[in-house]
Amino acid sequence: MIRKFTSLFPLWAIIFAIAAFMHPDVFSPYKDAITPLLGVVMFGMGVTLSAEDFLLVLKRPGVIVLGTAMQYILMPFIAFLISYMLHLPTEIMAGLVLLGCCPGGTASNVICYLAKGDVALSITLTSVSTVMAFILTPALTWIYIGQAVPVEVGSMMMSIAKIVLIPVALGIIINTLFDRHIERFKHAFPALSVAAIAFIIAIIIALNNDNILTAGKMVIIAVALHNGFGFASGYFLSKVLGLDDKDARTLAIEVGMQNSGLSVALAVKYFSPLAALPGALFSIWHNIMGSALAAYWSSGKDKNDIEMLTDAPPKRW
C-alpha cells in the first residue's frame, strides 16, 4: 500500500498543485514550512543510505567523476542558455539557473530501477552530488546569475548544510547504528518524502497563483526543455564516451532529474516565490517524463536504436 502511494508521486503532485491553484489561501500560510519539510525529505534519503553506498566511488571513480561533472556542468549551462534564448524575466531565470545548479534528485534512484539502470551507481551519484552541493550550488549560481541578482554564497552554503548535509548525515548515522531496529520502518520514509514534496509544490503554486496565469506557460516550456536536454545530453554524451547502455541510462536519469525541492527552498529564501516556480513545476514534470522514459527503456523498444548509435565497444569506467 505504501509502495503504491510512493509510485504515484506524479499524480499526488498534480492533485496538490491543482488544489493549491484553486484554493491558494489553504496552502500559502505554510511558506515557512518549506525548509523543515525539505529537511524531512533529506533525512529520509539519509536513512536509506549507508557508508557502503559510497564505496563505489573507490571502485569506479571514472564514471562517478563523469556523472557528477555532467550534473554540475551541463544542467546549469542548459538552464542559462534556455533563459537567454527565451528571454526569461530575471526572477524566473534565477530560479531556473538555481534549479540547474542543484544536485541530482532523490527520485532518480527509483526511476533508474524502473529503467533497468545501475541502481547502485545511481544512489552513489545522487549521494556524491548532494554532498558536493554544499559548495557547488552556491558557487555556480553566483557564476551564472551573480551579475543579474545578488547571490549570498556564504549564507546559501550554510542553508544547504542545514537543509541537506546535516539531515542526510543524521539519517546515515541512524541507519548505520540502528539498522535492525528501523528496518521495518524504512519503506515508510519514501512515502513521507512524497507527501512532503507534494505539499511543498502546493505551497509554491499557492504563492504564485497570480503569476501562473501570466508566466505559467513560459515556465513550463523552460522546464520541459531543461529536463529534456538534461536526459538527452546525459545519455548521448555517455554513449559517445563509450559507456554501456545501462550506465548511459543511469547517467541520463541522474543528469536530467534535479533536487527540485532544494531549489524551491533556496529560491524562496534568497530570491522570491516566483523564482521558486520553475523548481515546483520541474518536480512534477521530471517525475512524469522520467517515468515515461523508464517505461520506454524497460520495454526494450530502443534496442535497435542503441545498436545503431555507435559501433564502439562499451567501456566500464
PDB file of C-alpha atoms in Angstrom, residues 50-219:
ATOM      1  CA  SER A  50      24.898   3.587   4.443  1.00  0.00           C
ATOM      2  CA  ALA A  51      28.651   4.048   4.257  1.00  0.00           C
ATOM      3  CA  GLU A  52      28.767   1.171   1.769  1.00  0.00           C
ATOM      4  CA  ASP A  53      26.850   3.250  -0.767  1.00  0.00           C
ATOM      5  CA  PHE A  54      29.903   5.496  -1.103  1.00  0.00           C
ATOM      6  CA  LEU A  55      32.363   2.637  -1.705  1.00  0.00           C
ATOM      7  CA  LEU A  56      31.524   2.618  -5.407  1.00  0.00           C
ATOM      8  CA  VAL A  57      33.474   5.877  -5.638  1.00  0.00           C
ATOM      9  CA  LEU A  58      36.624   3.841  -4.997  1.00  0.00           C
ATOM     10  CA  LYS A  59      35.630   1.021  -7.329  1.00  0.00           C
ATOM     11  CA  ARG A  60      34.541   3.130 -10.311  1.00  0.00           C
ATOM     12  CA  PRO A  61      35.914   6.644  -9.811  1.00  0.00           C
ATOM     13  CA  GLY A  62      35.863   7.447 -13.536  1.00  0.00           C
ATOM     14  CA  VAL A  63      32.127   7.095 -14.045  1.00  0.00           C
ATOM     15  CA  ILE A  64      31.401   8.854 -10.722  1.00  0.00           C
ATOM     16  CA  VAL A  65      33.531  11.833 -11.730  1.00  0.00           C
ATOM     17  CA  LEU A  66      31.947  11.853 -15.200  1.00  0.00           C
ATOM     18  CA  GLY A  67      28.377  11.713 -13.871  1.00  0.00           C
ATOM     19  CA  THR A  68      28.980  14.403 -11.261  1.00  0.00           C
ATOM     20  CA  ALA A  69      30.750  16.637 -13.778  1.00  0.00           C
ATOM     21  CA  MET A  70      27.880  16.269 -16.251  1.00  0.00           C
ATOM     22  CA  GLN A  71      25.411  17.099 -13.468  1.00  0.00           C
ATOM     23  CA  TYR A  72      27.127  20.328 -12.476  1.00  0.00           C
ATOM     24  CA  ILE A  73      28.391  21.423 -15.903  1.00  0.00           C
ATOM     25  CA  LEU A  74      25.544  20.569 -18.259  1.00  0.00           C
ATOM     26  CA  MET A  75      22.451  21.451 -16.210  1.00  0.00           C
ATOM     27  CA  PRO A  76      23.475  24.980 -15.097  1.00  0.00           C
ATOM     28  CA  PHE A  77      24.674  25.795 -18.620  1.00  0.00           C
ATOM     29  CA  ILE A  78      21.492  24.434 -20.227  1.00  0.00           C
ATOM     30  CA  ALA A  79      19.369  26.447 -17.774  1.00  0.00           C
ATOM     31  CA  PHE A  80      21.311  29.620 -18.508  1.00  0.00           C
ATOM     32  CA  LEU A  81      21.109  29.054 -22.273  1.00  0.00           C
ATOM     33  CA  ILE A  82      17.356  28.415 -22.169  1.00  0.00           C
ATOM     34  CA  SER A  83      16.851  31.544 -20.058  1.00  0.00           C
ATOM     35  CA  TYR A  84      18.785  33.589 -22.616  1.00  0.00           C
ATOM     36  CA  MET A  85      17.047  32.078 -25.662  1.00  0.00           C
ATOM     37  CA  LEU A  86      13.542  32.513 -24.190  1.00  0.00           C
ATOM     38  CA  HIS A  87      14.304  35.973 -22.741  1.00  0.00           C
ATOM     39  CA  LEU A  88      13.005  34.878 -19.361  1.00  0.00           C
ATOM     40  CA  PRO A  89      12.332  37.538 -16.713  1.00  0.00           C
ATOM     41  CA  THR A  90      15.133  37.880 -14.176  1.00  0.00           C
ATOM     42  CA  GLU A  91      13.320  36.142 -11.307  1.00  0.00           C
ATOM     43  CA  ILE A  92      12.352  33.136 -13.411  1.00  0.00           C
ATOM     44  CA  MET A  93      15.851  32.959 -14.887  1.00  0.00           C
ATOM     45  CA  ALA A  94      17.292  32.977 -11.356  1.00  0.00           C
ATOM     46  CA  GLY A  95      15.001  30.115 -10.355  1.00  0.00           C
ATOM     47  CA  LEU A  96      15.768  28.030 -13.443  1.00  0.00           C
ATOM     48  CA  VAL A  97      19.531  28.506 -13.129  1.00  0.00           C
ATOM     49  CA  LEU A  98      19.383  27.726  -9.415  1.00  0.00           C
ATOM     50  CA  LEU A  99      17.478  24.558 -10.286  1.00  0.00           C
ATOM     51  CA  GLY A 100      20.217  23.624 -12.762  1.00  0.00           C
ATOM     52  CA  CYS A 101      22.871  24.154 -10.104  1.00  0.00           C
ATOM     53  CA  CYS A 102      21.214  21.728  -7.670  1.00  0.00           C
ATOM     54  CA  PRO A 103      22.278  18.080  -7.190  1.00  0.00           C
ATOM     55  CA  GLY A 104      20.512  15.006  -8.511  1.00  0.00           C
ATOM     56  CA  GLY A 105      17.014  14.328  -7.234  1.00  0.00           C
ATOM     57  CA  THR A 106      16.247  11.510  -4.804  1.00  0.00           C
ATOM     58  CA  ALA A 107      13.506  10.170  -7.112  1.00  0.00           C
ATOM     59  CA  SER A 108      16.190   9.369  -9.703  1.00  0.00           C
ATOM     60  CA  ASN A 109      17.044   6.162  -7.840  1.00  0.00           C
ATOM     61  CA  VAL A 110      13.501   4.815  -8.252  1.00  0.00           C
ATOM     62  CA  ILE A 111      13.348   5.893 -11.902  1.00  0.00           C
ATOM     63  CA  CYS A 112      16.725   4.238 -12.505  1.00  0.00           C
ATOM     64  CA  TYR A 113      15.396   0.973 -11.081  1.00  0.00           C
ATOM     65  CA  LEU A 114      12.325   1.132 -13.333  1.00  0.00           C
ATOM     66  CA  ALA A 115      14.541   1.893 -16.351  1.00  0.00           C
ATOM     67  CA  LYS A 116      16.733  -1.152 -15.623  1.00  0.00           C
ATOM     68  CA  GLY A 117      19.739   1.057 -14.969  1.00  0.00           C
ATOM     69  CA  ASP A 118      22.514   0.617 -12.415  1.00  0.00           C
ATOM     70  CA  VAL A 119      20.751   1.427  -9.142  1.00  0.00           C
ATOM     71  CA  ALA A 120      23.937   1.238  -7.035  1.00  0.00           C
ATOM     72  CA  LEU A 121      25.591   3.730  -9.381  1.00  0.00           C
ATOM     73  CA  SER A 122      22.519   5.964  -9.260  1.00  0.00           C
ATOM     74  CA  ILE A 123      22.492   6.003  -5.452  1.00  0.00           C
ATOM     75  CA  THR A 124      26.204   6.810  -5.324  1.00  0.00           C
ATOM     76  CA  LEU A 125      25.906   9.608  -7.889  1.00  0.00           C
ATOM     77  CA  THR A 126      22.957  11.150  -6.047  1.00  0.00           C
ATOM     78  CA  SER A 127      24.840  10.928  -2.750  1.00  0.00           C
ATOM     79  CA  VAL A 128      28.050  12.440  -4.127  1.00  0.00           C
ATOM     80  CA  SER A 129      26.309  15.299  -5.937  1.00  0.00           C
ATOM     81  CA  THR A 130      24.239  16.005  -2.814  1.00  0.00           C
ATOM     82  CA  VAL A 131      27.337  16.284  -0.636  1.00  0.00           C
ATOM     83  CA  MET A 132      29.071  18.496  -3.224  1.00  0.00           C
ATOM     84  CA  ALA A 133      26.029  20.791  -3.406  1.00  0.00           C
ATOM     85  CA  PHE A 134      27.295  22.496  -0.245  1.00  0.00           C
ATOM     86  CA  ILE A 135      29.963  24.246  -2.345  1.00  0.00           C
ATOM     87  CA  LEU A 136      28.942  23.880  -5.981  1.00  0.00           C
ATOM     88  CA  THR A 137      25.300  25.012  -5.852  1.00  0.00           C
ATOM     89  CA  PRO A 138      26.010  28.479  -4.357  1.00  0.00           C
ATOM     90  CA  ALA A 139      29.225  28.921  -6.366  1.00  0.00           C
ATOM     91  CA  LEU A 140      27.677  28.039  -9.727  1.00  0.00           C
ATOM     92  CA  THR A 141      24.580  30.113  -9.013  1.00  0.00           C
ATOM     93  CA  TRP A 142      26.807  33.109  -8.351  1.00  0.00           C
ATOM     94  CA  ILE A 143      28.867  32.489 -11.502  1.00  0.00           C
ATOM     95  CA  TYR A 144      25.817  32.349 -13.777  1.00  0.00           C
ATOM     96  CA  ILE A 145      23.467  34.946 -12.313  1.00  0.00           C
ATOM     97  CA  GLY A 146      25.556  36.876  -9.776  1.00  0.00           C
ATOM     98  CA  GLN A 147      25.662  39.914 -12.064  1.00  0.00           C
ATOM     99  CA  ALA A 148      21.882  39.915 -12.553  1.00  0.00           C
ATOM    100  CA  VAL A 149      20.728  39.299  -8.963  1.00  0.00           C
ATOM    101  CA  PRO A 150      22.502  39.297  -5.591  1.00  0.00           C
ATOM    102  CA  VAL A 151      23.648  35.805  -4.596  1.00  0.00           C
ATOM    103  CA  GLU A 152      24.610  35.335  -0.948  1.00  0.00           C
ATOM    104  CA  VAL A 153      27.088  32.494  -1.435  1.00  0.00           C
ATOM    105  CA  GLY A 154      28.162  32.107   2.194  1.00  0.00           C
ATOM    106  CA  SER A 155      24.641  32.221   3.578  1.00  0.00           C
ATOM    107  CA  MET A 156      23.430  29.813   0.893  1.00  0.00           C
ATOM    108  CA  MET A 157      26.181  27.367   1.832  1.00  0.00           C
ATOM    109  CA  MET A 158      25.023  27.432   5.451  1.00  0.00           C
ATOM    110  CA  SER A 159      21.418  26.891   4.373  1.00  0.00           C
ATOM    111  CA  ILE A 160      22.410  23.848   2.312  1.00  0.00           C
ATOM    112  CA  ALA A 161      24.335  22.490   5.275  1.00  0.00           C
ATOM    113  CA  LYS A 162      21.247  22.829   7.485  1.00  0.00           C
ATOM    114  CA  ILE A 163      18.720  21.650   4.903  1.00  0.00           C
ATOM    115  CA  VAL A 164      20.737  18.888   3.229  1.00  0.00           C
ATOM    116  CA  LEU A 165      24.036  17.837   4.797  1.00  0.00           C
ATOM    117  CA  ILE A 166      23.000  17.631   8.452  1.00  0.00           C
ATOM    118  CA  PRO A 167      19.700  15.739   7.867  1.00  0.00           C
ATOM    119  CA  VAL A 168      21.359  13.326   5.404  1.00  0.00           C
ATOM    120  CA  ALA A 169      24.307  12.732   7.750  1.00  0.00           C
ATOM    121  CA  LEU A 170      21.950  12.191  10.680  1.00  0.00           C
ATOM    122  CA  GLY A 171      19.934   9.706   8.625  1.00  0.00           C
ATOM    123  CA  ILE A 172      23.069   7.769   7.630  1.00  0.00           C
ATOM    124  CA  ILE A 173      24.238   7.628  11.254  1.00  0.00           C
ATOM    125  CA  ILE A 174      20.870   6.349  12.486  1.00  0.00           C
ATOM    126  CA  ASN A 175      20.740   3.787   9.670  1.00  0.00           C
ATOM    127  CA  THR A 176      24.257   2.610  10.490  1.00  0.00           C
ATOM    128  CA  LEU A 177      23.761   2.347  14.256  1.00  0.00           C
ATOM    129  CA  PHE A 178      20.149   1.181  14.398  1.00  0.00           C
ATOM    130  CA  ASP A 179      19.696  -0.605  11.084  1.00  0.00           C
ATOM    131  CA  ARG A 180      17.930  -3.652  12.543  1.00  0.00           C
ATOM    132  CA  HIS A 181      15.623  -1.584  14.695  1.00  0.00           C
ATOM    133  CA  ILE A 182      14.370   0.682  11.908  1.00  0.00           C
ATOM    134  CA  GLU A 183      14.333  -1.885   9.080  1.00  0.00           C
ATOM    135  CA  ARG A 184      10.562  -2.345   9.252  1.00  0.00           C
ATOM    136  CA  PHE A 185      10.004   1.431   9.066  1.00  0.00           C
ATOM    137  CA  LYS A 186      12.360   2.205   6.158  1.00  0.00           C
ATOM    138  CA  HIS A 187       9.714   1.698   3.493  1.00  0.00           C
ATOM    139  CA  ALA A 188       7.687   4.496   5.088  1.00  0.00           C
ATOM    140  CA  PHE A 189      10.335   7.190   4.513  1.00  0.00           C
ATOM    141  CA  PRO A 190       9.910   7.379   0.701  1.00  0.00           C
ATOM    142  CA  ALA A 191       6.160   7.802   1.197  1.00  0.00           C
ATOM    143  CA  LEU A 192       6.798  10.540   3.764  1.00  0.00           C
ATOM    144  CA  SER A 193       9.135  12.246   1.295  1.00  0.00           C
ATOM    145  CA  VAL A 194       6.487  12.080  -1.428  1.00  0.00           C
ATOM    146  CA  ALA A 195       3.920  13.691   0.862  1.00  0.00           C
ATOM    147  CA  ALA A 196       6.384  16.399   1.929  1.00  0.00           C
ATOM    148  CA  ILE A 197       7.412  17.296  -1.634  1.00  0.00           C
ATOM    149  CA  ALA A 198       3.796  17.323  -2.830  1.00  0.00           C
ATOM    150  CA  PHE A 199       2.951  19.753  -0.022  1.00  0.00           C
ATOM    151  CA  ILE A 200       5.965  21.933  -0.895  1.00  0.00           C
ATOM    152  CA  ILE A 201       4.753  22.074  -4.504  1.00  0.00           C
ATOM    153  CA  ALA A 202       1.289  23.094  -3.292  1.00  0.00           C
ATOM    154  CA  ILE A 203       2.742  25.923  -1.201  1.00  0.00           C
ATOM    155  CA  ILE A 204       4.714  27.320  -4.142  1.00  0.00           C
ATOM    156  CA  ILE A 205       1.739  27.047  -6.503  1.00  0.00           C
ATOM    157  CA  ALA A 206      -0.402  28.874  -3.936  1.00  0.00           C
ATOM    158  CA  LEU A 207       2.174  31.644  -3.522  1.00  0.00           C
ATOM    159  CA  ASN A 208       2.353  32.037  -7.309  1.00  0.00           C
ATOM    160  CA  ASN A 209      -1.353  31.833  -8.015  1.00  0.00           C
ATOM    161  CA  ASP A 210      -1.406  35.091  -9.981  1.00  0.00           C
ATOM    162  CA  ASN A 211       1.999  34.541 -11.621  1.00  0.00           C
ATOM    163  CA  ILE A 212       0.939  31.186 -13.062  1.00  0.00           C
ATOM    164  CA  LEU A 213      -1.726  32.871 -15.161  1.00  0.00           C
ATOM    165  CA  THR A 214       0.811  35.262 -16.699  1.00  0.00           C
ATOM    166  CA  ALA A 215       4.090  33.325 -16.719  1.00  0.00           C
ATOM    167  CA  GLY A 216       2.992  29.701 -16.263  1.00  0.00           C
ATOM    168  CA  LYS A 217       3.200  28.727 -19.949  1.00  0.00           C
ATOM    169  CA  MET A 218       6.665  30.244 -20.300  1.00  0.00           C
ATOM    170  CA  VAL A 219       7.932  28.443 -17.203  1.00  0.00           C
TER     171      VAL A 219
END
